PDB file of C-alpha atoms in Angstrom:
ATOM      1  CA  MET A   1     119.139  88.098 107.648  1.00  0.00           C
ATOM      2  CA  VAL A   2     114.996  85.274 106.946  1.00  0.00           C
ATOM      3  CA  PHE A   3     113.965  84.239 110.715  1.00  0.00           C
ATOM      4  CA  ALA A   4     111.501  80.720 109.753  1.00  0.00           C
ATOM      5  CA  GLY A   5     108.703  82.512 111.522  1.00  0.00           C
ATOM      6  CA  SER A   6     105.190  83.329 109.131  1.00  0.00           C
ATOM      7  CA  LEU A   7     102.107  84.365 109.086  1.00  0.00           C
ATOM      8  CA  PHE A   8      99.310  83.131 107.407  1.00  0.00           C
ATOM      9  CA  CYS A   9      96.416  85.351 105.146  1.00  0.00           C
ATOM     10  CA  GLN A  10      93.170  84.740 105.483  1.00  0.00           C
ATOM     11  CA  GLY A  11      89.507  85.724 104.473  1.00  0.00           C
ATOM     12  CA  SER A  12      90.002  85.501 100.854  1.00  0.00           C
ATOM     13  CA  ASP A  13      89.994  82.427  98.196  1.00  0.00           C
ATOM     14  CA  LYS A  14      94.316  83.186  98.632  1.00  0.00           C
ATOM     15  CA  SER A  15      96.469  82.478 101.730  1.00  0.00           C
ATOM     16  CA  GLU A  16      98.945  85.102 102.044  1.00  0.00           C
ATOM     17  CA  LYS A  17     102.898  84.047 103.589  1.00  0.00           C
ATOM     18  CA  LEU A  18     104.138  86.585 105.395  1.00  0.00           C
ATOM     19  CA  THR A  19     107.566  86.103 106.532  1.00  0.00           C
ATOM     20  CA  PHE A  20     108.951  87.559 109.876  1.00  0.00           C
ATOM     21  CA  LEU A  21     112.700  89.895 109.253  1.00  0.00           C
ATOM     22  CA  ASN A  22     115.219  88.920 111.813  1.00  0.00           C
ATOM     23  CA  ASN A  23     117.293  92.350 113.801  1.00  0.00           C
ATOM     24  CA  GLU A  24     119.659  91.113 116.521  1.00  0.00           C
ATOM     25  CA  GLN A  25     121.041  93.968 118.166  1.00  0.00           C
ATOM     26  CA  ASN A  26     122.832  94.314 121.443  1.00  0.00           C
ATOM     27  CA  GLY A  27     121.124  90.624 122.976  1.00  0.00           C
ATOM     28  CA  MET A  28     117.946  91.405 122.092  1.00  0.00           C
ATOM     29  CA  PHE A  29     116.169  89.505 118.921  1.00  0.00           C
ATOM     30  CA  ARG A  30     112.924  91.505 117.034  1.00  0.00           C
ATOM     31  CA  LEU A  31     110.928  89.270 114.507  1.00  0.00           C
ATOM     32  CA  GLN A  32     109.321  92.182 112.707  1.00  0.00           C
ATOM     33  CA  SER A  33     106.006  90.994 109.733  1.00  0.00           C
ATOM     34  CA  PHE A  34     104.904  93.961 107.687  1.00  0.00           C
ATOM     35  CA  VAL A  35     102.449  93.970 104.677  1.00  0.00           C
ATOM     36  CA  HIS A  36     100.589  96.089 102.807  1.00  0.00           C
ATOM     37  CA  GLY A  37      97.226  95.293 101.863  1.00  0.00           C
ATOM     38  CA  ARG A  38      93.858  95.898 100.576  1.00  0.00           C
ATOM     39  CA  MET A  39      90.440  95.380 102.061  1.00  0.00           C
ATOM     40  CA  GLU A  40      87.709  94.630  99.313  1.00  0.00           C
ATOM     41  CA  ALA A  41      84.600  96.375  99.583  1.00  0.00           C
ATOM     42  CA  THR A  42      82.707  92.997  99.549  1.00  0.00           C
ATOM     43  CA  ILE A  43      85.108  92.205 102.365  1.00  0.00           C
ATOM     44  CA  ARG A  44      85.246  92.828 106.305  1.00  0.00           C
ATOM     45  CA  ILE A  45      88.158  90.361 107.918  1.00  0.00           C
ATOM     46  CA  ARG A  46      91.567  89.070 107.079  1.00  0.00           C
ATOM     47  CA  ASP A  47      93.100  86.958 108.982  1.00  0.00           C
ATOM     48  CA  TYR A  48      97.068  86.071 109.853  1.00  0.00           C
ATOM     49  CA  GLU A  49      98.042  84.128 111.809  1.00  0.00           C
ATOM     50  CA  PHE A  50     100.870  82.165 113.786  1.00  0.00           C
ATOM     51  CA  THR A  51     102.191  80.523 116.696  1.00  0.00           C
ATOM     52  CA  ILE A  52     105.229  80.570 119.121  1.00  0.00           C
ATOM     53  CA  LYS A  53     105.794  77.239 119.656  1.00  0.00           C
ATOM     54  CA  GLN A  54     108.529  78.383 123.208  1.00  0.00           C
ATOM     55  CA  ALA A  55     109.364  82.367 124.210  1.00  0.00           C
ATOM     56  CA  GLU A  56     110.672  83.447 127.692  1.00  0.00           C
ATOM     57  CA  ASP A  57     111.378  87.469 127.593  1.00  0.00           C
ATOM     58  CA  VAL A  58     108.424  88.811 124.927  1.00  0.00           C
ATOM     59  CA  ARG A  59     106.225  91.490 123.803  1.00  0.00           C
ATOM     60  CA  GLY A  60     105.052  91.975 120.614  1.00  0.00           C
ATOM     61  CA  VAL A  61     103.432  95.120 118.629  1.00  0.00           C
ATOM     62  CA  PHE A  62     100.538  94.796 116.055  1.00  0.00           C
ATOM     63  CA  GLN A  63      99.613  98.083 114.376  1.00  0.00           C
ATOM     64  CA  ILE A  64      98.009  98.734 111.378  1.00  0.00           C
ATOM     65  CA  ASP A  65      98.210 102.257 109.145  1.00  0.00           C
ATOM     66  CA  SER A  66      94.965 103.506 107.020  1.00  0.00           C
ATOM     67  CA  THR A  67      93.643 106.602 105.971  1.00  0.00           C
ATOM     68  CA  ASN A  68      90.091 104.808 106.583  1.00  0.00           C
ATOM     69  CA  PRO A  69      88.307 105.405 110.414  1.00  0.00           C
ATOM     70  CA  ASP A  70      86.614 101.970 110.143  1.00  0.00           C
ATOM     71  CA  LEU A  71      89.847  99.109 109.870  1.00  0.00           C
ATOM     72  CA  ARG A  72      90.751  97.905 112.931  1.00  0.00           C
ATOM     73  CA  VAL A  73      92.860  94.983 114.733  1.00  0.00           C
ATOM     74  CA  ARG A  74      92.444  91.968 116.994  1.00  0.00           C
ATOM     75  CA  LEU A  75      94.502  89.064 118.141  1.00  0.00           C
ATOM     76  CA  VAL A  76      93.338  86.817 119.771  1.00  0.00           C
ATOM     77  CA  LYS A  77      94.765  83.727 121.339  1.00  0.00           C
ATOM     78  CA  LYS A  78      93.348  80.393 120.680  1.00  0.00           C
ATOM     79  CA  GLU A  79      93.135  78.756 123.975  1.00  0.00           C
ATOM     80  CA  PHE A  80      90.961  75.762 125.253  1.00  0.00           C
ATOM     81  CA  PRO A  81      88.254  76.383 126.905  1.00  0.00           C
ATOM     82  CA  TRP A  82      88.151  79.956 126.297  1.00  0.00           C
ATOM     83  CA  ASP A  83      89.998  82.419 123.106  1.00  0.00           C
ATOM     84  CA  THR A  84      91.184  85.702 125.040  1.00  0.00           C
ATOM     85  CA  LYS A  85      90.923  88.937 122.659  1.00  0.00           C
ATOM     86  CA  THR A  86      92.877  92.054 122.699  1.00  0.00           C
ATOM     87  CA  GLU A  87      91.256  95.130 120.795  1.00  0.00           C
ATOM     88  CA  CYS A  88      93.474  98.299 119.747  1.00  0.00           C
ATOM     89  CA  ALA A  89      93.729 101.510 120.487  1.00  0.00           C
ATOM     90  CA  ASN A  90      92.941 104.016 117.680  1.00  0.00           C
ATOM     91  CA  THR A  91      94.433 106.854 117.173  1.00  0.00           C
ATOM     92  CA  ASN A  92      94.283 109.730 114.596  1.00  0.00           C
ATOM     93  CA  SER A  93      96.867 112.278 112.975  1.00  0.00           C
ATOM     94  CA  GLY A  94      96.598 113.685 110.703  1.00  0.00           C
ATOM     95  CA  ASN A  95      94.573 111.898 107.403  1.00  0.00           C
ATOM     96  CA  THR A  96      95.811 108.560 108.475  1.00  0.00           C
ATOM     97  CA  TYR A  97      94.070 106.835 111.568  1.00  0.00           C
ATOM     98  CA  SER A  98      96.477 104.004 113.737  1.00  0.00           C
ATOM     99  CA  CYS A  99      94.801 101.307 115.534  1.00  0.00           C
ATOM    100  CA  LYS A 100      97.658  99.125 117.719  1.00  0.00           C
ATOM    101  CA  ILE A 101      98.056  96.633 120.334  1.00  0.00           C
ATOM    102  CA  GLU A 102     100.966  95.984 122.595  1.00  0.00           C
ATOM    103  CA  ILE A 103     101.354  92.917 124.742  1.00  0.00           C
ATOM    104  CA  GLY A 104     103.729  93.032 128.179  1.00  0.00           C
ATOM    105  CA  SER A 105     104.397  89.363 127.409  1.00  0.00           C
ATOM    106  CA  LEU A 106     103.857  86.889 124.739  1.00  0.00           C
ATOM    107  CA  GLU A 107     103.475  83.077 125.887  1.00  0.00           C
ATOM    108  CA  LYS A 108     103.137  80.313 123.813  1.00  0.00           C
ATOM    109  CA  GLY A 109     100.544  79.387 121.913  1.00  0.00           C
ATOM    110  CA  ARG A 110      98.273  80.235 118.459  1.00  0.00           C
ATOM    111  CA  TYR A 111      97.364  83.657 117.721  1.00  0.00           C
ATOM    112  CA  LEU A 112      95.100  85.263 115.489  1.00  0.00           C
ATOM    113  CA  LEU A 113      95.337  88.534 114.341  1.00  0.00           C
ATOM    114  CA  SER A 114      92.802  89.952 112.581  1.00  0.00           C
ATOM    115  CA  VAL A 115      92.445  93.512 110.551  1.00  0.00           C
ATOM    116  CA  TYR A 116      88.428  93.829 109.899  1.00  0.00           C
ATOM    117  CA  ARG A 117      86.011  96.749 109.860  1.00  0.00           C
ATOM    118  CA  GLU A 118      82.039  97.240 111.859  1.00  0.00           C
ATOM    119  CA  HIS A 119      81.040  99.160 109.164  1.00  0.00           C
ATOM    120  CA  GLY A 120      81.528 100.866 106.689  1.00  0.00           C
ATOM    121  CA  GLU A 121      81.770  99.422 102.078  1.00  0.00           C
ATOM    122  CA  SER A 122      84.385 101.248 100.520  1.00  0.00           C
ATOM    123  CA  GLU A 123      87.890 100.164  99.827  1.00  0.00           C
ATOM    124  CA  SER A 124      91.074 100.676 101.739  1.00  0.00           C
ATOM    125  CA  ASN A 125      94.828  99.618 101.891  1.00  0.00           C
ATOM    126  CA  PHE A 126      95.748  98.906 104.793  1.00  0.00           C
ATOM    127  CA  ASN A 127      99.703  98.328 106.460  1.00  0.00           C
ATOM    128  CA  LEU A 128      99.902  96.489 108.800  1.00  0.00           C
ATOM    129  CA  PHE A 129     102.863  96.032 111.006  1.00  0.00           C
ATOM    130  CA  ALA A 130     103.850  92.450 113.631  1.00  0.00           C
ATOM    131  CA  GLY A 131     106.190  92.815 115.245  1.00  0.00           C
ATOM    132  CA  ILE A 132     107.856  89.893 118.292  1.00  0.00           C
ATOM    133  CA  PHE A 133     110.651  91.711 120.495  1.00  0.00           C
ATOM    134  CA  GLY A 134     112.408  90.562 123.633  1.00  0.00           C
ATOM    135  CA  LYS A 135     115.818  89.962 125.378  1.00  0.00           C
ATOM    136  CA  GLY A 136     114.916  85.766 125.874  1.00  0.00           C
ATOM    137  CA  TYR A 137     114.373  83.302 123.004  1.00  0.00           C
ATOM    138  CA  ILE A 138     111.281  82.330 120.881  1.00  0.00           C
ATOM    139  CA  ASP A 139     110.741  79.639 118.244  1.00  0.00           C
ATOM    140  CA  VAL A 140     107.600  80.579 115.646  1.00  0.00           C
ATOM    141  CA  GLU A 141     106.385  77.998 113.609  1.00  0.00           C
ATOM    142  CA  SER A 142     106.933  78.201 109.737  1.00  0.00           C
ATOM    143  CA  ALA A 143     105.030  77.023 107.446  1.00  0.00           C
ATOM    144  CA  ASN A 144     107.843  73.896 106.810  1.00  0.00           C
ATOM    145  CA  ASP A 145     106.645  73.086 109.965  1.00  0.00           C
ATOM    146  CA  ARG A 146     102.818  72.584 109.297  1.00  0.00           C
TER     147      ARG A 146
END
């Protein structure tokens, strides 16, 4: 089953739409999106955007895995007058570095998920996971709603 929610990638000339897959089990919904990306030497940030139109009892997990320890993920809730930023916690397991954000309560709003690096110029592959989970309900804006 495919859910109508989408993310959009910015940071290069093209946009990439990521579709959330909906996996409902035991009265709990799980919207999941995966991307295998590449950070080119000349690119320092890739932005993914999603909008939650309505939500109740919803949490989120956002994680990047890479062999490059410089790659990070940041979640920004775009609000007037101030944006709220959440940085990831970095862990290492062998030659894989993970940076993860867990949000206990995702609310209605526009979110910007950024994969970035502060240092280094080397090219890097990464795997990005975006998961939205809950027992309540959610309405995520899709590309067709724009």
